[in-house]
Coordinates of C-alpha atoms and ligand atoms in Angstrom, one line a residue:
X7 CA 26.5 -12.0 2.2
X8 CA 28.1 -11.0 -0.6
X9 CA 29.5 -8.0 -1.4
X10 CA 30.3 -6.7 -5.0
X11 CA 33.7 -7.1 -6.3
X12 CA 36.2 -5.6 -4.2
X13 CA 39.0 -5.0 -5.7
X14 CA 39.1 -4.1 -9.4
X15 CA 41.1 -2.3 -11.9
X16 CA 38.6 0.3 -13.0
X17 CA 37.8 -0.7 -16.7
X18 CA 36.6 -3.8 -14.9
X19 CA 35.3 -2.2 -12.4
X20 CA 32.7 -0.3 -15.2
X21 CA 32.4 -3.4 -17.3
X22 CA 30.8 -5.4 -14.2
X23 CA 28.1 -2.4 -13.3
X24 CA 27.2 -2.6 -16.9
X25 CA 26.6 -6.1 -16.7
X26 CA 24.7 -5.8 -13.3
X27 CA 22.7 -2.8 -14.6
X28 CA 21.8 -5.1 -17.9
X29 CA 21.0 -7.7 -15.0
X30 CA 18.8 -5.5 -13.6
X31 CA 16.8 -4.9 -16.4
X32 CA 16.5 -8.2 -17.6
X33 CA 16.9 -10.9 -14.9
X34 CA 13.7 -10.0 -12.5
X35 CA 13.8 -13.1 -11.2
X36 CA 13.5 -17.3 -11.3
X37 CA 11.8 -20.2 -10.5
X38 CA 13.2 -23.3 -8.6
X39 CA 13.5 -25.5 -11.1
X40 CA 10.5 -27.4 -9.6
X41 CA 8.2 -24.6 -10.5
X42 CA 8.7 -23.5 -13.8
X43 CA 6.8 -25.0 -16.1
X44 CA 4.3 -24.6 -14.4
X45 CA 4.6 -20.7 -13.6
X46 CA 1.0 -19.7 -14.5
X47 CA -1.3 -22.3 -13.3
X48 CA 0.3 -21.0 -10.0
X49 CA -0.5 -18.7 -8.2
X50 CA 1.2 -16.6 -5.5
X51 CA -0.4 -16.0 -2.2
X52 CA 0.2 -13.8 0.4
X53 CA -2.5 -13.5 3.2
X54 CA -3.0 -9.9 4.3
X55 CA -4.0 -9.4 8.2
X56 CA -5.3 -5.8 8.8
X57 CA -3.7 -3.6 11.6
X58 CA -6.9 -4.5 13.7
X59 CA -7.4 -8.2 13.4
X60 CA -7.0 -10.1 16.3
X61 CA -5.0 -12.7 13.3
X62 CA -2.3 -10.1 14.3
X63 CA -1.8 -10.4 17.7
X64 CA 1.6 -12.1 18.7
X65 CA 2.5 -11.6 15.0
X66 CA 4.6 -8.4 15.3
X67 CA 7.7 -8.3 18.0
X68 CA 7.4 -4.3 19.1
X69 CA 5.6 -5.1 22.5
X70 CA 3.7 -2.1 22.1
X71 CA 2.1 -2.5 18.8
X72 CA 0.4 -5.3 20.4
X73 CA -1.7 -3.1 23.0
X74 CA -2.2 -0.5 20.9
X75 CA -5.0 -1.9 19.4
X76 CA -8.1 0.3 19.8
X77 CA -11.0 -0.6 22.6
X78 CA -14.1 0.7 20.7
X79 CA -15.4 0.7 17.6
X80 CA -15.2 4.8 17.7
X81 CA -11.6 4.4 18.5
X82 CA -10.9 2.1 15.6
X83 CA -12.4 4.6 13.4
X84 CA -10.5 8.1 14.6
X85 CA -6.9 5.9 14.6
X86 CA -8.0 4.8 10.8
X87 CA -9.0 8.2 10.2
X88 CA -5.6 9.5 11.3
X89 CA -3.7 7.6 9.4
X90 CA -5.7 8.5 6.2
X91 CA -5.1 12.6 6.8
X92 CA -1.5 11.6 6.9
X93 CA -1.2 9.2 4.4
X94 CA -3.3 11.8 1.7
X95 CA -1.1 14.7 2.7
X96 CA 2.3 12.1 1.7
X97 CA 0.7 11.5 -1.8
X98 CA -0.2 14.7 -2.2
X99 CA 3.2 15.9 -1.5
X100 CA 4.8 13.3 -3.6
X101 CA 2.3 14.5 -6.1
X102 CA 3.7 17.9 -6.4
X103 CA 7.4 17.1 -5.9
X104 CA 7.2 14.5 -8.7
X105 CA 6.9 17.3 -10.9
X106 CA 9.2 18.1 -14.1
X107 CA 11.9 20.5 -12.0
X108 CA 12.3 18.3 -9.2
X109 CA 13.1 14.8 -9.2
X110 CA 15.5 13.5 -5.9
X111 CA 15.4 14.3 -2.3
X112 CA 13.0 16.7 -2.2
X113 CA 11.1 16.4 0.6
X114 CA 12.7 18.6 2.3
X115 CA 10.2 21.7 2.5
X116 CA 8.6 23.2 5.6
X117 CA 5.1 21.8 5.9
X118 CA 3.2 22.2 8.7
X119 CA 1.7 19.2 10.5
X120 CA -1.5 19.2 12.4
X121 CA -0.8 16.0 14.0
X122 CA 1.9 14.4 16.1
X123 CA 3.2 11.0 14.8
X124 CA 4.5 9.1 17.0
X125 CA 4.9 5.7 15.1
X126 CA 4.8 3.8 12.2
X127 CA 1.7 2.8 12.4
X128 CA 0.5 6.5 12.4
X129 CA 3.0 7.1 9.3
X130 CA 0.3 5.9 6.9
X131 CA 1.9 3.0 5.4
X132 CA -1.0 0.9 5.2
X133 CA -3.6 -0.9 6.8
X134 CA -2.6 -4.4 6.1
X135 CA 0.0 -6.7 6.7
X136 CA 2.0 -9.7 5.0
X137 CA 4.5 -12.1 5.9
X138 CA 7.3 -12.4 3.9
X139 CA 10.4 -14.5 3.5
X140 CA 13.6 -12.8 2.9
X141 CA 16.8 -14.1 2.4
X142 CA 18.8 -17.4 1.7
X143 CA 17.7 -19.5 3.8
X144 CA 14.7 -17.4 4.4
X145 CA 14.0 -15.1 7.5
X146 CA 10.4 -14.2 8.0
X147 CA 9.0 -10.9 8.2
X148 CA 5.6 -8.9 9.1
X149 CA 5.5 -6.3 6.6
X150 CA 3.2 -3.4 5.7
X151 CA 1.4 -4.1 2.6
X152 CA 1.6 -0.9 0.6
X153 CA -0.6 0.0 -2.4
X154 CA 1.2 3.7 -2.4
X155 CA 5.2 3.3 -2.3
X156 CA 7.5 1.3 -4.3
X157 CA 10.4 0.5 -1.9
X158 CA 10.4 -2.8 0.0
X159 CA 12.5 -2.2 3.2
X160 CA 13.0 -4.7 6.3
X161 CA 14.7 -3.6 9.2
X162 CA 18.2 -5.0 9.0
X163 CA 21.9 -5.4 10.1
X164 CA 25.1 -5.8 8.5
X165 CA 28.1 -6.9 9.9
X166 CA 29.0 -3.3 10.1
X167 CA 26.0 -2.4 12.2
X168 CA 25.1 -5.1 14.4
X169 CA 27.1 -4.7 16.9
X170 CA 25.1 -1.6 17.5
X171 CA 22.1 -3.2 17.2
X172 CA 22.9 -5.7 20.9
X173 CA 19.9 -5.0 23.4
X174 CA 17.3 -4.1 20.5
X175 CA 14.2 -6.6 20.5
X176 CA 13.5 -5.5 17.1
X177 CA 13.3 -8.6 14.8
X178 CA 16.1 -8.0 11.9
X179 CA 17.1 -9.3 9.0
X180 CA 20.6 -10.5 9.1
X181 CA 22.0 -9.5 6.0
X182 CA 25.4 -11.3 6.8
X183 CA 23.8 -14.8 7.1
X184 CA 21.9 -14.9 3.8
X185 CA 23.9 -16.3 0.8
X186 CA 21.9 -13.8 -1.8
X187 CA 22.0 -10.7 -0.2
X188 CA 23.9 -8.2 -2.8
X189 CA 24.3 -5.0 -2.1
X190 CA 24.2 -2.1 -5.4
X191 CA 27.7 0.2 -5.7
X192 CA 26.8 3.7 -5.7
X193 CA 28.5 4.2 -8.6
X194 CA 26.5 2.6 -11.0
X195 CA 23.8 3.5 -12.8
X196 CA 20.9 1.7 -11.4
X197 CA 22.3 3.8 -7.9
X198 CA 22.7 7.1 -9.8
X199 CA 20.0 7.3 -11.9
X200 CA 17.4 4.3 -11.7
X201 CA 16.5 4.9 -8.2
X202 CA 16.7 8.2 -7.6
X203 CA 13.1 8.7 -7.1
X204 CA 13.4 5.8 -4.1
X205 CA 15.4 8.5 -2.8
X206 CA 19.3 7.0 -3.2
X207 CA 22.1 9.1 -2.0
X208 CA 24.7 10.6 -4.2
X209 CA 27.6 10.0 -2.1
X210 CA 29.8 7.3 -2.8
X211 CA 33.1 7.5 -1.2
X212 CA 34.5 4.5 -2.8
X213 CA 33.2 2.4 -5.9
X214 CA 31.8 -0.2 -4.1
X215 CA 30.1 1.7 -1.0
X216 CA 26.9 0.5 -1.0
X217 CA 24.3 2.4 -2.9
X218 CA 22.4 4.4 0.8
X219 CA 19.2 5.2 0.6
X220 CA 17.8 7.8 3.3
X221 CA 14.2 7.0 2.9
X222 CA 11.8 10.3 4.4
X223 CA 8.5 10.6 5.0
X224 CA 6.8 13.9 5.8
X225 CA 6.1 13.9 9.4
X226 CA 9.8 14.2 9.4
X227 CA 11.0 10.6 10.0
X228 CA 13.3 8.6 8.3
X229 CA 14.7 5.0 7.1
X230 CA 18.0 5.0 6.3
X231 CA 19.8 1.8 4.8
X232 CA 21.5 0.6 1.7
X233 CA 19.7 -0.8 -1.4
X234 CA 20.0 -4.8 -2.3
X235 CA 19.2 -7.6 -3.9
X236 CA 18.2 -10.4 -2.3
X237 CA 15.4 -13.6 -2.7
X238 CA 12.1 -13.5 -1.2
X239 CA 10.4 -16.7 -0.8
X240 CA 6.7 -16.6 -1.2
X241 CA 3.9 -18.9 -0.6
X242 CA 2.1 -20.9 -4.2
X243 CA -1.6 -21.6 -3.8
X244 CA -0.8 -25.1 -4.1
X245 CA 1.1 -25.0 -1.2
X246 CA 4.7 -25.1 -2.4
X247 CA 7.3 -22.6 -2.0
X248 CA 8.9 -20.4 -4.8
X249 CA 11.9 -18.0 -5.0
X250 CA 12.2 -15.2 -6.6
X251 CA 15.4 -13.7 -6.9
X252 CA 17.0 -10.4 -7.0
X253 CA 14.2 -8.4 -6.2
X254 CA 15.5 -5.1 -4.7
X255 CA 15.3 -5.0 -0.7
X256 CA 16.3 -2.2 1.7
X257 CA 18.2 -3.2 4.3
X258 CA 17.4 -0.7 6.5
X259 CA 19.7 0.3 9.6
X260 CA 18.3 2.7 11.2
X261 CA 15.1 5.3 11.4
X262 CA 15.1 8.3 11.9
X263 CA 12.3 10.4 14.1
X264 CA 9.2 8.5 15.1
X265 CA 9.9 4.9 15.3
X266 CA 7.7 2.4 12.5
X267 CA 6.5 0.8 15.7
X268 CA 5.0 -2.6 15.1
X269 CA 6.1 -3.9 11.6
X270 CA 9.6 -5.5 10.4
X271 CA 9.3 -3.2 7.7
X272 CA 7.6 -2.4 4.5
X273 CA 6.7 -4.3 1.2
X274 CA 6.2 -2.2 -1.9
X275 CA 3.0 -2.9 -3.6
X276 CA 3.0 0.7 -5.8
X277 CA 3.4 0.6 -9.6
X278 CA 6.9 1.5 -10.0
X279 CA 9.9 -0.4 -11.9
X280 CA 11.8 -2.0 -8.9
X281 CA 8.1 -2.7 -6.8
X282 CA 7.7 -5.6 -5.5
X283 CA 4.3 -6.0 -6.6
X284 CA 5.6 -5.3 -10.4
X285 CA 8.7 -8.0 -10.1
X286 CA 6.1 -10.4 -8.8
X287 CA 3.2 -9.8 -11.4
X288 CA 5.9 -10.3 -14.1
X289 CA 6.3 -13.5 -12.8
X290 CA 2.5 -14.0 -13.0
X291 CA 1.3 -12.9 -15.9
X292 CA 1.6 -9.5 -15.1
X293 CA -1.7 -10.0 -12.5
X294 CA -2.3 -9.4 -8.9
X295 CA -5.5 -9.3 -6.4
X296 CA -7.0 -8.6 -3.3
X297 CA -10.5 -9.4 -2.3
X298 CA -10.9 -7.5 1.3
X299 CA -13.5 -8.3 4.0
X300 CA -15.5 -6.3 6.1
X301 CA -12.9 -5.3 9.0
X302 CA -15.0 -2.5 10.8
X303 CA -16.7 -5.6 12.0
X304 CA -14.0 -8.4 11.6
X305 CA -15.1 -11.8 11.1
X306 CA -12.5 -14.8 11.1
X307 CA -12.2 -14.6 7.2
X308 CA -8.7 -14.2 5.8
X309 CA -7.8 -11.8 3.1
X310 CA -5.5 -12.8 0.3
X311 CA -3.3 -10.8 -1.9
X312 CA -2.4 -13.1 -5.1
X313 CA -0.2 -12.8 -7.8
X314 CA -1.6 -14.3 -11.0
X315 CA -5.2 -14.7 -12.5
X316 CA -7.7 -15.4 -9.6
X317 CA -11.0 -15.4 -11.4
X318 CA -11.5 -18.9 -9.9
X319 CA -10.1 -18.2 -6.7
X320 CA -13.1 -16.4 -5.1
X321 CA -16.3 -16.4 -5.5
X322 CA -18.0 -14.0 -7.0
X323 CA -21.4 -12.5 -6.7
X324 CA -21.4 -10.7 -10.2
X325 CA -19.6 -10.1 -13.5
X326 CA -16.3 -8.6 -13.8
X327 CA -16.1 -5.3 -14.9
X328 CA -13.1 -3.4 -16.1
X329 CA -11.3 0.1 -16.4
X330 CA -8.2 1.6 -17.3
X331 CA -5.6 1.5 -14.8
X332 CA -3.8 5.3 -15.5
X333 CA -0.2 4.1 -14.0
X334 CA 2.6 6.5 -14.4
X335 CA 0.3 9.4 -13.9
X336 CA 0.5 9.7 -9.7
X337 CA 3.6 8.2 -8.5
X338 CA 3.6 4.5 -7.7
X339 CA -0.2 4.7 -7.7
X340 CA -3.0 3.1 -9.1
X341 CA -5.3 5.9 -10.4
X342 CA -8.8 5.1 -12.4
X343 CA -10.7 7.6 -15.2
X344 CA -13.6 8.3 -12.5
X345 CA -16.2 10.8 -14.3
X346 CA -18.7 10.9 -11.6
X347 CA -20.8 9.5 -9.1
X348 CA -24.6 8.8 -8.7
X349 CA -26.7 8.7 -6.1
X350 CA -29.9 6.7 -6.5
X351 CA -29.4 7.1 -10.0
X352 CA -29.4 10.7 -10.4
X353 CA -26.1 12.0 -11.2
X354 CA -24.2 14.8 -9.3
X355 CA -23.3 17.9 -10.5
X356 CA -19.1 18.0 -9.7
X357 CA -17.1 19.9 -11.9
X358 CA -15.3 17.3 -13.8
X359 CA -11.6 18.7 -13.0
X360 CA -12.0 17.3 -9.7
X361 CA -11.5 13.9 -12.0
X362 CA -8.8 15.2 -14.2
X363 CA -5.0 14.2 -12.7
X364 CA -3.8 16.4 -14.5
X365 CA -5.3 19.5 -13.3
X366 CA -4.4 18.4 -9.9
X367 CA -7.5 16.2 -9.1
X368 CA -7.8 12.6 -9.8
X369 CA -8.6 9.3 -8.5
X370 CA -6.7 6.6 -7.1
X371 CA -7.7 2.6 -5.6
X372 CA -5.5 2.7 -2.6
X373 CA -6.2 -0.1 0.1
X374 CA -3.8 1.3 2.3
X375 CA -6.3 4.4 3.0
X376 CA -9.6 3.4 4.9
X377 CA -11.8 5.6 4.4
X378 CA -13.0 7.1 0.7
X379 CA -11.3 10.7 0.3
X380 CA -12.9 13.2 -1.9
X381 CA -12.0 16.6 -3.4
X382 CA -14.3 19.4 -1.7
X383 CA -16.1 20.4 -5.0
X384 CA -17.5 16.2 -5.1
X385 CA -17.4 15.7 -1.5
X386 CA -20.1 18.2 -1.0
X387 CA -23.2 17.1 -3.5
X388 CA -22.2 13.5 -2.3
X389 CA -22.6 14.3 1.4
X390 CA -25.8 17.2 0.9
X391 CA -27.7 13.9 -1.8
X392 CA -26.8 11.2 0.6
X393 CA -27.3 13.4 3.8
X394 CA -30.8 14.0 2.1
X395 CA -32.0 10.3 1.7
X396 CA -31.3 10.1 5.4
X397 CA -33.4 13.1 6.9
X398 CA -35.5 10.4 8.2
X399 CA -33.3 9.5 11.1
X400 CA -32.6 11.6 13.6
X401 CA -29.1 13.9 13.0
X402 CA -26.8 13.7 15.9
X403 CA -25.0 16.6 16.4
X404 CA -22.5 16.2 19.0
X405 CA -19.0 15.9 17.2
X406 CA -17.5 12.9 16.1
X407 CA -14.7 14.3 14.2
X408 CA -13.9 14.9 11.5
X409 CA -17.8 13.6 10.5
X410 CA -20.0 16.1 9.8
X411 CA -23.2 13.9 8.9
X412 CA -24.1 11.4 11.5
X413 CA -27.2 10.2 12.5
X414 CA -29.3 7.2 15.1
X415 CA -28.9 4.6 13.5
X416 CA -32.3 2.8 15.5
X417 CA -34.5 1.4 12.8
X418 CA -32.0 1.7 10.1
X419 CA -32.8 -0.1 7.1
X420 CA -30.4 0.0 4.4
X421 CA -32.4 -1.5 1.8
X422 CA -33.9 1.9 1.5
X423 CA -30.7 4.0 1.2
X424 CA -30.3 5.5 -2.6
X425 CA -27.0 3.6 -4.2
X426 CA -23.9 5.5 -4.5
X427 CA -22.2 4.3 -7.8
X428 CA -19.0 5.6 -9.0
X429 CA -19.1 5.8 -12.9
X430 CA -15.9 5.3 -14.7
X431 CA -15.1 7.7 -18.3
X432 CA -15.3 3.9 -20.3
X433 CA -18.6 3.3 -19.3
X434 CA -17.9 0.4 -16.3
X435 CA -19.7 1.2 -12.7
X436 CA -19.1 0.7 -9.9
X437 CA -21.1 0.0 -6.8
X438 CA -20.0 -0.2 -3.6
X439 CA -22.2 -1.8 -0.4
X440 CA -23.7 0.9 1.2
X441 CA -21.9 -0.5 4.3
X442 CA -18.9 0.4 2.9
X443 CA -20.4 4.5 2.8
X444 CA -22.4 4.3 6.0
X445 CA -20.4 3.3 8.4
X446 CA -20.8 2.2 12.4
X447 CA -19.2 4.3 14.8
X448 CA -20.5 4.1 17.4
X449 CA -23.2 2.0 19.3
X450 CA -26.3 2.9 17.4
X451 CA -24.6 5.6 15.4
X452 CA -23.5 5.7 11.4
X453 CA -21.9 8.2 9.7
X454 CA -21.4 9.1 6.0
X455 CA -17.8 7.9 5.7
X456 CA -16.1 9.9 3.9
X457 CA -12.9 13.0 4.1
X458 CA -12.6 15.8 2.5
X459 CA -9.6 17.5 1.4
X460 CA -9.2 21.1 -0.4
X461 CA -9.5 21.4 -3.9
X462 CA -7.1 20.6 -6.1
X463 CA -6.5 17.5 -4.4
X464 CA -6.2 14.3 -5.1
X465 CA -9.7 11.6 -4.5
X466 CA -8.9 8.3 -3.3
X467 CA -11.3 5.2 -3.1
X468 CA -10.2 4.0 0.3
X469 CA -10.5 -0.1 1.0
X470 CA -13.2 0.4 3.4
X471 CA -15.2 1.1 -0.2
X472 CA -13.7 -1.5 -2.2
X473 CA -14.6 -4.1 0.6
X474 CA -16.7 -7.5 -0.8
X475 CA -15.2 -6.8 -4.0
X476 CA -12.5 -8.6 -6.0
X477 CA -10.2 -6.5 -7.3
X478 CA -7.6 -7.3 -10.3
X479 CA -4.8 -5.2 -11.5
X480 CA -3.3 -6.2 -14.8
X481 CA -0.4 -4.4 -15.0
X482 CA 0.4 -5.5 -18.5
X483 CA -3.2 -4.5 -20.3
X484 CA -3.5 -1.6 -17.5
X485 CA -6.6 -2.5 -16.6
X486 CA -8.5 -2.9 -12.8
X487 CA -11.2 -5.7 -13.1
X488 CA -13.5 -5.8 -10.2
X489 CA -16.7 -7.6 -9.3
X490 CA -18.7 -8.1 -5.9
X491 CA -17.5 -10.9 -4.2
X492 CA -18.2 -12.6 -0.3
X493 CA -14.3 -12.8 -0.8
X494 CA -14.1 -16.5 0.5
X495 CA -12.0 -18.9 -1.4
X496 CA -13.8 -21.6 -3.3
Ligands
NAG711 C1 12.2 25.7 7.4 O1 12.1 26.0 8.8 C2 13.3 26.2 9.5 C3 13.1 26.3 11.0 O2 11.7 26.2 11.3 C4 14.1 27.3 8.9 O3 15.3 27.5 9.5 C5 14.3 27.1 7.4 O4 14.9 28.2 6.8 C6 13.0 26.8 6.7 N1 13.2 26.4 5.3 C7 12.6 26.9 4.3 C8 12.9 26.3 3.0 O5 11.7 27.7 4.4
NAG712 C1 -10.3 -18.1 13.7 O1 -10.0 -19.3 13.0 C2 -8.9 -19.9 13.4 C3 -8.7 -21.1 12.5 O2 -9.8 -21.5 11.8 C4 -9.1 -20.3 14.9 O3 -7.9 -21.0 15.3 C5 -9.3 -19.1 15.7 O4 -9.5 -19.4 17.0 C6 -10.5 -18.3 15.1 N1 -10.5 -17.0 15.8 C7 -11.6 -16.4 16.2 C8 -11.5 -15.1 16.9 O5 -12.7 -17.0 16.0
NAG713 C1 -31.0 6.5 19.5 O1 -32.4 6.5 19.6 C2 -32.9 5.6 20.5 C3 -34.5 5.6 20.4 O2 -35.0 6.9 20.2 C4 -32.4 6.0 21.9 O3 -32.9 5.1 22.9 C5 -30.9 6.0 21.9 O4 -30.4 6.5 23.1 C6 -30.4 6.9 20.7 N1 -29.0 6.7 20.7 C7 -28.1 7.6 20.4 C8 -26.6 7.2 20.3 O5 -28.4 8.8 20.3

């Protein structure tokens, strides 16, 4: 572990932030030597193993993330459900805090919370995990794969906490025993300044403290650590290994509040400068993908996130179409220009601020939300059209909450259910599987899966939607490509 310099005349002491800020900024990371000529024919793959998969079991340490997997299919769908109310009302809130007056730790406001949370997994960090290596010589983690946040935290010890840490069965990180861990001084600028919004503390008792980070999330919890650089060691397609190096790592020490049962930490997939998923598409021409499969009803498929261009990774069932990625316009999100949505052709009247972010609507691709989200003023001619096509079937009322249009599914035959097709304001369309809107339940009963939340508010196209779909970001053109896909690799 090394720490930045410790003793220093001052002048020095400024000169040497400079040069690690500069460092920062340009340095994102490099190849083993091995690699880098050959940087774009490579690919980077991570697979990602939702919360539910049986691929998971064993996987994560926390004895009791392992049981805590649902017993029925209606179970699986009120936990995923759960997680979605919380996870919109954290992007909402970042929303609004984000704003021009208020930029660092501001999350301290009084909201009320319907719902206890009582671990990570309930946090709303995401629905999928990765393995990642951190650290020279690497350590391997089980992260949560995060579309919506930009930090990358591992639970972690120093040699100043883990003495503490003795009787914990929580796997760590040992910061002390890898050769490229580097922590950030508070005082410099990257600490003051460049990552405020990942929430860094401004105290800095001496020069080279370690820039802290105290890392809350709304249901009151907390990860507290100190920022570094370190080397992650990722997985190529072609089966080699490659570093990359100084990409910024919490090392976090200790939580706060409900505990992020379950996973080692988090990796930060949002758009945001010091993202992982940025530092990484930089490396690969500015591209990553996911192609996710059906897990309401899990088959033994694996789901890959790569970095780089994948058109010939999958297989797909259609061209690609494209739309403007809107990044910098809801934090560390991926918002799209939606402009409506048709149902068996015939398109429904919603007010078109629900689609404007910056009247407080807008949309966002977030696979770490199940379930599609919509405003109140689109949620309603979307549930009364597609509510309408199905009058056929008998209505069950008895509540399974928060559904309000459920029905027998007996004789169901989706063939003869009006496509729902999200239209995007530069013409592309998009059009889900009508599994992905009518969703099983129960035995023998679908609902319309979707949320609503108040108006303004934000819409979010949850990954239960964007299921047998490829979907590419290009960061660099800001554009989403996507095309129907069986999302198996050729
Ligand atoms: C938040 O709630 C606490 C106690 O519930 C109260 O003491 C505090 O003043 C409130 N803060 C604000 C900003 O309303
Ligand atoms: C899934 O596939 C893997 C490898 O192909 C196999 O080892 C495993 O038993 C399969 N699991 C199930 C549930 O079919
Ligand atoms: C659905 O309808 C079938 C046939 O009418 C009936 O046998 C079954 O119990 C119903 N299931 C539910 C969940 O209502």
């Amino acid at each position: 572990m090394k720490w930045r310099p410790l003793l220093l005349s001052p002048l020095l002491f400024i000169f040497l932030v400079s040069i690690s800020t500069v460092f920062h900024g340009l340095v994102l990371s490099h190849t083993i030597p091995e690699e880098r000529d050959h940087q774009h024919s490579n690919k980077m793959r991570l697979e990602l193993i939702h919360r539910h998969s049986p691929q998971l079991i064993g996987k994560l340490v926390h004895e009791a993330s392992n049981n805590n997997m649902p017993k029925s299919q209606q179970e699986r769908i009120l936990q995923l459900v759960l997680r979605d109310t919380t996870r919109h009302r954290m992007i909402s809130h970042k929303r609004g805090q984000y704003g021009p007056n208020s930029r660092r730790k501001n999350w301290e406001f009084n909201t009320s919370i319907e719902m206890p949370m009582h671990s990570g997994a309930d946090y709303g960090a995401g629905e999928y995990f990765v393995q990642v290596r951190v650290g020279k010589p690497a350590q391997k983690f089980m992260l949560i794969a995060d579309t919506g946040s930009d930090l990358t935290w591992v639970y972690c010890s120093t040699r100043n906490t883990h003495k503490r840490r003795q009787g914990n069965h929580r796997r760590v990180f040992h910061a002390d025993r890898s050769s490229s861990f580097e922590t950030i001084p508070c005082l410099s600028n990257m600490c003051k300044v460049q990552l405020a919004d990942l929430f860094s503390l401004t105290t800095c008792p001496t020069p080279i403290t370690p820039c802290a980070y105290d890392f809350s999330y709304i249901d009151g919890s907390a990860a507290l650590g100190i920022f570094a650089d370190d080397t992650i060691t990722v997985g190529l397609t072609n089966g080699r290994k490659m570093m990359l190096d100084n990409v910024l790592v919490g090392c976090t020490e200790s939580t706060q509040g409900a505990a992020f049962k379950g996973a080692d930490g988090v990796l930060g997939l949002g758009y945001g400068k010091f993202s992982f998923a940025t530092k990484a598409a930089e490396k690969f021409g500015g591209k990553f993908s996911y192609c996710l499969v059906d897990h309401l009803s899990p088959m033994n498929i694996s789901n890959y996130l790569i970095f780089g261009g994948t058109r010939n990774e999958h297989s797909l069932l259609g061209n690609v179409r494209y739309t403007k990625l809107l990044l910098n316009v809801i934090p560390s999100s991926y918002a799209i220009n939606v402009k409506g949505i048709s149902i068996g052709d015939v398109m429904l009247r919603i007010p078109f601020e629900v689609w404007d972010a910056n009247v407080g609507g807008g949309t966002i691709l977030d696979s770490g939300t199940s379930l599609t989200i919509l405003a109140e003023p689109a949620y309603k001619p979307v549930m009364n059209a597609l509510g309408m096509s199905l009058s056929k079937y008998k209505r069950l009322l008895s509540d399974i909450k928060p559904f309000e249009y459920c029905f027998n599914s007996t004789g169901f035959d989706q063939s003869l259910v009006p496509r729902l097709v999200f239209h995007f304001a530069d013409g592309a369309r998009f059009e889900p599987l009508v599994k992905s809107y009518i969703i099983d339940v129960a035995p023998q009963t679908k609902c319309l899966g979707f949320l609503s939340v108040r108006w303004p508010g934000t819409s979010i196209i949850g990954n239960i939607m964007q299921q047998n779909h490829l979907w590419e970001f290009d960061l660099v053109r800001s554009v989403v490509g996507f095309a129907p896909s069986s999302c198996t690799c050729t």
